[in-house]
PDB file of C-alpha atoms in Angstrom:
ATOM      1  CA  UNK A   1      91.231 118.694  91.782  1.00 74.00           C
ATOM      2  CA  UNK A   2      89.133 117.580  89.079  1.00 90.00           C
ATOM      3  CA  UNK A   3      85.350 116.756  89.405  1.00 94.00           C
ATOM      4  CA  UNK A   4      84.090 113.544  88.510  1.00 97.00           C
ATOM      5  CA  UNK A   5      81.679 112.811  86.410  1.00 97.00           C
ATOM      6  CA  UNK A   6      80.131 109.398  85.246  1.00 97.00           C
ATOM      7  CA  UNK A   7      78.540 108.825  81.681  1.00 97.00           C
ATOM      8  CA  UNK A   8      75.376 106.914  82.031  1.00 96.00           C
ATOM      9  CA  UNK A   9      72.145 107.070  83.869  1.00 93.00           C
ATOM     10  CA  UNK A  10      71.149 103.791  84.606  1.00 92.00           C
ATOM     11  CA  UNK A  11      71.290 101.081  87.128  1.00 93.00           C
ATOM     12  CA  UNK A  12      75.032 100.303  87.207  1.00 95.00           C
ATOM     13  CA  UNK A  13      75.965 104.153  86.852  1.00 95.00           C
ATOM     14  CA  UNK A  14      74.058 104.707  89.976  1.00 95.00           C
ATOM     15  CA  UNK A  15      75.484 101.469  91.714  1.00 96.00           C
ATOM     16  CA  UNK A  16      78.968 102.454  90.772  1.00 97.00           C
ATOM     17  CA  UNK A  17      78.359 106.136  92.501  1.00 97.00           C
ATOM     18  CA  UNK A  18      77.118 104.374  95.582  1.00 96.00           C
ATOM     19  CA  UNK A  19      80.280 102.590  95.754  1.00 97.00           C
ATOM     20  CA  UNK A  20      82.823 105.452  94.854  1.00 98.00           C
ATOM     21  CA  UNK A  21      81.590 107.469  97.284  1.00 97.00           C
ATOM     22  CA  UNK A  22      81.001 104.614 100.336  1.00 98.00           C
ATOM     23  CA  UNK A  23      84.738 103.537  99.703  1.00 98.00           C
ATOM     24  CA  UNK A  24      86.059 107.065  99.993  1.00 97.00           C
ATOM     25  CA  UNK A  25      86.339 108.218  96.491  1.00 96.00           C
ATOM     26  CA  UNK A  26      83.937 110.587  95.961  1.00 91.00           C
ATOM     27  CA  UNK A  27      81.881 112.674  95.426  1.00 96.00           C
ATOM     28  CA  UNK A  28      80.494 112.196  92.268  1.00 96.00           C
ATOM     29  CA  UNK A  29      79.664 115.361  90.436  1.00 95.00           C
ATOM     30  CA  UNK A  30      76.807 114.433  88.111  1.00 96.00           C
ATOM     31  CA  UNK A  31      75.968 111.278  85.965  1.00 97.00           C
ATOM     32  CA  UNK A  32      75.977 112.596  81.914  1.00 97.00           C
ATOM     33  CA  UNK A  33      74.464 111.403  79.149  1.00 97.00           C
ATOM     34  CA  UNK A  34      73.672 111.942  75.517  1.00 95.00           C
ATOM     35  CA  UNK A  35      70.305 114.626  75.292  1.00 94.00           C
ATOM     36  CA  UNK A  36      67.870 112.283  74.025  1.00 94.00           C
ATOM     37  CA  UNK A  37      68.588 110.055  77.081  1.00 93.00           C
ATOM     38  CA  UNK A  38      68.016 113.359  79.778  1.00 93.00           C
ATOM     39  CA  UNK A  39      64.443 112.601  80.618  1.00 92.00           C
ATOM     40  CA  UNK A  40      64.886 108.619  81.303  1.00 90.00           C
ATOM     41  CA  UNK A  41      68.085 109.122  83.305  1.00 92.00           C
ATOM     42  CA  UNK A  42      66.971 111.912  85.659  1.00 92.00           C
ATOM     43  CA  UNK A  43      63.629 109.523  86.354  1.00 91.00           C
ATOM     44  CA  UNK A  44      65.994 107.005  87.498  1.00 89.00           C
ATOM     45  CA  UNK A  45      68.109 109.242  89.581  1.00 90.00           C
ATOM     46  CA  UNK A  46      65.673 111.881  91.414  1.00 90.00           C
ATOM     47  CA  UNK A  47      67.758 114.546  93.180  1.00 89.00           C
ATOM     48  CA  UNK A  48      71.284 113.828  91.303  1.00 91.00           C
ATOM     49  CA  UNK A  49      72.439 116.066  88.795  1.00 95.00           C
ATOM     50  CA  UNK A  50      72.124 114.120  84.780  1.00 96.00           C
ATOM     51  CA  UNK A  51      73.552 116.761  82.285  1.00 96.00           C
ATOM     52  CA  UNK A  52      74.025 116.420  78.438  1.00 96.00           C
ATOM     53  CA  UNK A  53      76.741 115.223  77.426  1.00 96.00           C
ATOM     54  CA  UNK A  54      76.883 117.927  74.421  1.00 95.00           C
ATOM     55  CA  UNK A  55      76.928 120.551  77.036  1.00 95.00           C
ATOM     56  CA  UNK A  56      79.310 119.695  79.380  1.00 94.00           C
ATOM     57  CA  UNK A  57      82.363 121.899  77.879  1.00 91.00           C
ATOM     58  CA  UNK A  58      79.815 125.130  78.753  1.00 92.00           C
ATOM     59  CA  UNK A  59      78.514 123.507  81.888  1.00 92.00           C
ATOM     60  CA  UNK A  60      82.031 122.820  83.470  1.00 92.00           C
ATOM     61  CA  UNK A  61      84.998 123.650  81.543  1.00 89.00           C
ATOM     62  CA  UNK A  62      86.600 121.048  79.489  1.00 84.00           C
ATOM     63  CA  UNK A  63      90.132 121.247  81.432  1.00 90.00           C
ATOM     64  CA  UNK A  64      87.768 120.674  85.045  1.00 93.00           C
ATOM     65  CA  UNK A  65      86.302 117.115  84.832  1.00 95.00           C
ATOM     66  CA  UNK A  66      86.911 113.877  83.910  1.00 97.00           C
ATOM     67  CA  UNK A  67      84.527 111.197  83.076  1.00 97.00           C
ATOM     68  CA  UNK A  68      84.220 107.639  84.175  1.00 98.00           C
ATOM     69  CA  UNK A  69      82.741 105.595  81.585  1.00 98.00           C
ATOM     70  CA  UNK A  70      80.066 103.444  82.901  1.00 97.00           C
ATOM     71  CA  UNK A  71      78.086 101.773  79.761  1.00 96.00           C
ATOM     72  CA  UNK A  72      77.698  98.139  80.118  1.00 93.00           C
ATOM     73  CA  UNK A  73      78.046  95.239  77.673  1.00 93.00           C
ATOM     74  CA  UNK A  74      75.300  95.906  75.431  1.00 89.00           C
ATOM     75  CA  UNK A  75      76.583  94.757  71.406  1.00 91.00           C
ATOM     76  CA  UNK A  76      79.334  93.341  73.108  1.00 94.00           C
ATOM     77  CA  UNK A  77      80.396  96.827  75.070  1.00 96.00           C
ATOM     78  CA  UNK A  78      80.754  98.081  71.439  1.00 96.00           C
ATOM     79  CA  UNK A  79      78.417 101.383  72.983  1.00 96.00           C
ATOM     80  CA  UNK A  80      81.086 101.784  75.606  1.00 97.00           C
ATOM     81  CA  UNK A  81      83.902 101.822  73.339  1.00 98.00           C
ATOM     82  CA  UNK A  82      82.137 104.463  71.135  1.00 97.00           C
ATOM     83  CA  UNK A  83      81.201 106.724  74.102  1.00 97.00           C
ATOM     84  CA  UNK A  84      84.927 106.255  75.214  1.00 97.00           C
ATOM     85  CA  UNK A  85      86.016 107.607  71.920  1.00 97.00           C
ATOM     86  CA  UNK A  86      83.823 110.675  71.968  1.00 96.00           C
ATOM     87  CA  UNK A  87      85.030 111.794  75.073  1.00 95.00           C
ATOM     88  CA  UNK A  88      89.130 111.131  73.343  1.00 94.00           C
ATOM     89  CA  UNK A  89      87.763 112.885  70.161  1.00 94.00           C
ATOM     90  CA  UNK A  90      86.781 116.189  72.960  1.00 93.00           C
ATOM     91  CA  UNK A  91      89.919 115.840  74.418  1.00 93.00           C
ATOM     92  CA  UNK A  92      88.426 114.921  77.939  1.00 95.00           C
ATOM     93  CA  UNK A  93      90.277 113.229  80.484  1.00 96.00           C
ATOM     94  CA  UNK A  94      88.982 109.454  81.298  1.00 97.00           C
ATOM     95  CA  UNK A  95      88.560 108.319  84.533  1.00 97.00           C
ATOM     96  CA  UNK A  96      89.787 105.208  85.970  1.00 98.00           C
ATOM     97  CA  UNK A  97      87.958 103.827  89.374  1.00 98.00           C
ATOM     98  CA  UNK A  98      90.170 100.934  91.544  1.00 98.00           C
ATOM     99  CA  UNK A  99      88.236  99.514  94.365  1.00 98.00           C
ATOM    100  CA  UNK A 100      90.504  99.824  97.763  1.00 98.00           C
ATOM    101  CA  UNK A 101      89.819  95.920  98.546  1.00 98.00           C
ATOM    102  CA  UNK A 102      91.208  94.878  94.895  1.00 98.00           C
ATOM    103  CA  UNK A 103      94.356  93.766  94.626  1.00 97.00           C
ATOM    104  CA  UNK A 104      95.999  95.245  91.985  1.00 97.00           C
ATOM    105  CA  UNK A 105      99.536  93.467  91.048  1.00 95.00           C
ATOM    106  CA  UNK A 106      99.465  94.602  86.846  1.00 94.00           C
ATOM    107  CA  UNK A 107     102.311  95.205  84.523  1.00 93.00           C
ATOM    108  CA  UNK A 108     100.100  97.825  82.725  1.00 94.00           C
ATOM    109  CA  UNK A 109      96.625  98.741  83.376  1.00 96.00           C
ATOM    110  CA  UNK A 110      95.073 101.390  80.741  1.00 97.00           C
ATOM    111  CA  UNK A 111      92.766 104.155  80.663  1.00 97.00           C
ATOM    112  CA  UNK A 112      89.337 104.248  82.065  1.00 98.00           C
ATOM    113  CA  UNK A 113      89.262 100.528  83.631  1.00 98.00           C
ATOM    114  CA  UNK A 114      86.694  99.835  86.509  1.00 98.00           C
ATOM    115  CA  UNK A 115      87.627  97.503  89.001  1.00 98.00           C
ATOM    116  CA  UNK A 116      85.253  96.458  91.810  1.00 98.00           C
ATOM    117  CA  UNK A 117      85.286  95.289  95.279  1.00 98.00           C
ATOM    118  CA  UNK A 118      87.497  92.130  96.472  1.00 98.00           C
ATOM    119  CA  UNK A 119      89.278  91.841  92.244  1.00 98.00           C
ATOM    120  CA  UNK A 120      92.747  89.659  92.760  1.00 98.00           C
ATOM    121  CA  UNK A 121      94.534  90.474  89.121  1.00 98.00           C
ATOM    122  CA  UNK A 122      98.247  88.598  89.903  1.00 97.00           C
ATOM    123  CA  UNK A 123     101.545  89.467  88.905  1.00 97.00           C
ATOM    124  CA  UNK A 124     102.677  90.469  85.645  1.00 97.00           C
ATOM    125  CA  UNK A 125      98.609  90.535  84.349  1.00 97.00           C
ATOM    126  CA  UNK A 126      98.374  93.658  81.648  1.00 97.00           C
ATOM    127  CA  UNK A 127      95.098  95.424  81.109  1.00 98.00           C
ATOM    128  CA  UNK A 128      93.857  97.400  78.056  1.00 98.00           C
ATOM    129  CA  UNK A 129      91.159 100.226  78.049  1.00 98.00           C
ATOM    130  CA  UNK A 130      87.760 100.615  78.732  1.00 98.00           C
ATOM    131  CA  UNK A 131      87.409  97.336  80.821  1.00 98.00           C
ATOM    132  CA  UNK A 132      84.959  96.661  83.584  1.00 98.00           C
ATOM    133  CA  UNK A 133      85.545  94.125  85.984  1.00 98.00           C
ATOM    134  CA  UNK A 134      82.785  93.302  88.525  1.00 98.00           C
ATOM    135  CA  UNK A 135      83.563  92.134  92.096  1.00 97.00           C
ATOM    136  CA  UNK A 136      85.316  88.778  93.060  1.00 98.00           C
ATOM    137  CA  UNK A 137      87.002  88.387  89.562  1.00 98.00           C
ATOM    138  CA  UNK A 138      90.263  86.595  89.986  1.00 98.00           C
ATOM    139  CA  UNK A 139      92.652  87.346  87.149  1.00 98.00           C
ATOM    140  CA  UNK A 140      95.838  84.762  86.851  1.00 97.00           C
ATOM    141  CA  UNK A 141      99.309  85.457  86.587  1.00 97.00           C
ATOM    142  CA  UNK A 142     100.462  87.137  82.924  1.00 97.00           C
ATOM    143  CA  UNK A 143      97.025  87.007  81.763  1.00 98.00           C
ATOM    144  CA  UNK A 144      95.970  89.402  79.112  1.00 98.00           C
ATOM    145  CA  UNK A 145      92.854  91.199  78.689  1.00 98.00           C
ATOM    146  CA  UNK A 146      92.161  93.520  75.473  1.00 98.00           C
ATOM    147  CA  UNK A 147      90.075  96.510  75.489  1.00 98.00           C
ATOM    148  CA  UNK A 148      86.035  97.122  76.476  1.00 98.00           C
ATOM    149  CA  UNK A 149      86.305  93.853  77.957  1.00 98.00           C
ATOM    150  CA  UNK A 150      83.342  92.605  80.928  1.00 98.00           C
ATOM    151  CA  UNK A 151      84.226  90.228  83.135  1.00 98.00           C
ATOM    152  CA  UNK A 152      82.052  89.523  86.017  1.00 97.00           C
ATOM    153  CA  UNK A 153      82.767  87.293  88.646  1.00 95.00           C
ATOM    154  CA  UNK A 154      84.786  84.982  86.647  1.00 98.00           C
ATOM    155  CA  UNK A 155      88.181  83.316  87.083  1.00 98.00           C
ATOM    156  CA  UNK A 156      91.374  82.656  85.234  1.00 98.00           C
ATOM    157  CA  UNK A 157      94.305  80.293  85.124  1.00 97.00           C
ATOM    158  CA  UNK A 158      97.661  81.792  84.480  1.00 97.00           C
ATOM    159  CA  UNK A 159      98.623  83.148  80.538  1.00 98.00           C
ATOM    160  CA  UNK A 160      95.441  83.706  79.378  1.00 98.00           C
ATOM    161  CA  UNK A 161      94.868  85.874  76.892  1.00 98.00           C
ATOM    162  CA  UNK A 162      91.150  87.340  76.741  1.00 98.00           C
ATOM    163  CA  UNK A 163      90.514  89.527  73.408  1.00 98.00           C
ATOM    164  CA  UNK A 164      88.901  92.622  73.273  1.00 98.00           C
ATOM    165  CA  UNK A 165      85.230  93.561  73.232  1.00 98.00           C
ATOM    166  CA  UNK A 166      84.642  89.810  75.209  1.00 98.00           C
ATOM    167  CA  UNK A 167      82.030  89.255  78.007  1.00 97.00           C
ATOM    168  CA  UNK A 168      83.111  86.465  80.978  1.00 97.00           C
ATOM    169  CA  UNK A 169      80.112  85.687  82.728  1.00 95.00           C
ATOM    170  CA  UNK A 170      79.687  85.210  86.284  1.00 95.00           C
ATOM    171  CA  UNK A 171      81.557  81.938  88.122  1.00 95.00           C
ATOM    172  CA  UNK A 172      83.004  80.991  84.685  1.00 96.00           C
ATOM    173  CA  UNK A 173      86.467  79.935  84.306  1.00 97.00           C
ATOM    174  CA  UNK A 174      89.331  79.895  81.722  1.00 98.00           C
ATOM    175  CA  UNK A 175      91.915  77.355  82.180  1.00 97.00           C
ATOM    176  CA  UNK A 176      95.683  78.148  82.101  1.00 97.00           C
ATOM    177  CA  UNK A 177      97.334  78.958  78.716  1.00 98.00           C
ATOM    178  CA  UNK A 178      93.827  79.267  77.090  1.00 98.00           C
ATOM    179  CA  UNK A 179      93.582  82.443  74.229  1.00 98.00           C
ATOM    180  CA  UNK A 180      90.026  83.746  73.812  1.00 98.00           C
ATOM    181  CA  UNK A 181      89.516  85.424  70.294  1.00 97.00           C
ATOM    182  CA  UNK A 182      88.015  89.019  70.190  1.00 98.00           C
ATOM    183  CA  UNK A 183      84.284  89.028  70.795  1.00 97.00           C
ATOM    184  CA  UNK A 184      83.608  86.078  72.505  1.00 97.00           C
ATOM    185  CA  UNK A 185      80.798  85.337  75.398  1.00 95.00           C
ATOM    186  CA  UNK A 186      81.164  83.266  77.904  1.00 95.00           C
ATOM    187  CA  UNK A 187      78.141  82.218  79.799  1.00 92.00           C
ATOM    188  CA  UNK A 188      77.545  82.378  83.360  1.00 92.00           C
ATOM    189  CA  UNK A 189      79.110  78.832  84.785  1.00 92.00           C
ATOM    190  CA  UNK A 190      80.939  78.161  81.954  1.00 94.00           C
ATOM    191  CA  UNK A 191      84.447  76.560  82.015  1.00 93.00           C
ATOM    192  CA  UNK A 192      86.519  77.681  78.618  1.00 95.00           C
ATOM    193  CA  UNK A 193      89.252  75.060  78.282  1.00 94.00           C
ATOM    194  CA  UNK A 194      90.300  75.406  74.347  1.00 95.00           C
ATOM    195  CA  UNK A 195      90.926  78.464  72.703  1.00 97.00           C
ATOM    196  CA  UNK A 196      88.128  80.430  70.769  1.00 96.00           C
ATOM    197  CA  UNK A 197      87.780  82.461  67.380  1.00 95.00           C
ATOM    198  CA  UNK A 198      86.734  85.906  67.384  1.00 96.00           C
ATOM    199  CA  UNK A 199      82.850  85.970  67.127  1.00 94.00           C
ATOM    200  CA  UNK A 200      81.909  82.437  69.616  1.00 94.00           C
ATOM    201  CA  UNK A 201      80.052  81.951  72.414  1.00 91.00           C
ATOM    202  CA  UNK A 202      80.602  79.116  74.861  1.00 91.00           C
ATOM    203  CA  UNK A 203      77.015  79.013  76.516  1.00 84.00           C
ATOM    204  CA  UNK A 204      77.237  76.509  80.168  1.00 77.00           C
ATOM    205  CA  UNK A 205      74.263  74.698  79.661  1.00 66.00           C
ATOM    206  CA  UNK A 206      76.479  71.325  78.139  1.00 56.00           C
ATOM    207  CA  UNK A 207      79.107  73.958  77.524  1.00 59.00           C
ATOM    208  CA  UNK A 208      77.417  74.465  73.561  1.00 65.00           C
ATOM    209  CA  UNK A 209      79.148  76.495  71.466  1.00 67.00           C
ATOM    210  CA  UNK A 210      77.745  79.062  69.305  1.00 69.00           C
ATOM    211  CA  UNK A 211      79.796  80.467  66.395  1.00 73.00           C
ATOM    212  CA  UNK A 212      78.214  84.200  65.078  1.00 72.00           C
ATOM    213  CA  UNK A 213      78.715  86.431  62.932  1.00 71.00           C
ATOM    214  CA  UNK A 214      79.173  89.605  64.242  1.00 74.00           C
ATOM    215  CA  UNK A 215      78.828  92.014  67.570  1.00 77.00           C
ATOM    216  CA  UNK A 216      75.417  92.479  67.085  1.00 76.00           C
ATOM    217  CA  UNK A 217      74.625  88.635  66.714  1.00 73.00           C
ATOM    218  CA  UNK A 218      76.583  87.745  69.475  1.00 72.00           C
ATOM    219  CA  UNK A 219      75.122  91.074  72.037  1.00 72.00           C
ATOM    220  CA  UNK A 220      71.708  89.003  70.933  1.00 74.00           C
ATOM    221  CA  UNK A 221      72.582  85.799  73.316  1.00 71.00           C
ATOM    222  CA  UNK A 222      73.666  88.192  76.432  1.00 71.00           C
ATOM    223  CA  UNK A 223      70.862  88.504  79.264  1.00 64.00           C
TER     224      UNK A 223
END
């Protein structure tokens, strides 16, 4: 059996060991990170192993771990998608974690998704890679999600399509039939009820709506 490992070191890597290993999934190995990041990670986690990422092949053996991919949304989870590439580019195996209270009724579900406690995805919903999906999301029947998606908390209608690299914050909703373009934020409380372009963000307070111009403009308006 292959060790676990989880890249990152900060406050959601060391929430998502807790809750691997309370719901029976552990253990977790070690948390890994890039070297300059050694020092600030092992503060946060005293007494858990943090490793380099650049030295995991002579640490463990590349064919003996695979690693769960815990960056957050920051740019727009652009930083997850890169560290997810790295670990392809190494040939390492990807981890995938599946709460056992989510309910899990998918067509397709890619590589390295994270799926949390009490998740309802319906039938015939399809999942890309890299997507992190925080507790009590409700996902609706033949709805789409991309890739390096974050969706916490939120709530969908039926055939929904949400593009890739999008944040859905918490107790927002999409209506049914609704298509969300790449990149695009919702804000906590929001409800999305026309489509978006790549690049928006539907903010709740009077449900504004902010066009940008990039990932980097858009990461700007996330907490």
């Amino acid at each position: 059996m292959k060790k676990l490992l989880i890249f990152g070191g900060g406050v959601f890597a060391k929430f998502l060991k807790t809750t691997i290993e309370a719901d029976g999934q552990g253990p977790v190995e070690a948390f890994c990170v890039n070297e300059a990041y050694l020092a600030g990670a092992r503060a946060e986690n005293p007494g858990v192993p943090v490793v380099a990422f650049e030295e995991l092949d002579a640490l463990y053996g590349a064919g003996n771990f695979e690693i769960l991919v815990s960056v957050g949304y920051h740019k727009m989870n652009e930083n997850r998608a890169k560290v997810f590439r790295a670990c392809d580019e190494r040939g390492y195996a990807i981890a995938s974690f599946v709460h056992s209270t989510a309910t899990v009724r998918c067509d397709t579900v890619g590589r390295g998704n994270i799926i949390m406690e009490n998740c309802r995805l319906h039938y015939f919903t399809r999942l890309g890679e890299g997507n992190i999906i925080i507790a009590d999301t409700a996902l609706g029947h033949e709805t789409r999600v991309g890739d390096f998606c974050f969706i916490a908390g939120a709530t969908t209608g039926g055939l929904v399509e949400i593009g890739s690299y999008s944040f859905i914050g918490m107790k927002s909703v999409v209506c049914d039939h609704i298509r969300l373009g790449d990149h695009t934020l919702l804000g906590a409380g929001t409800v999305a009820s026309a489509d978006t372009k790549p690049y928006t963000a539907v903010m709740a307070a009077k449900n504004r709506i902010v066009q940008a111009g990039d990932a980097e403009a858009l990461g700007s308006l996330l907490p």
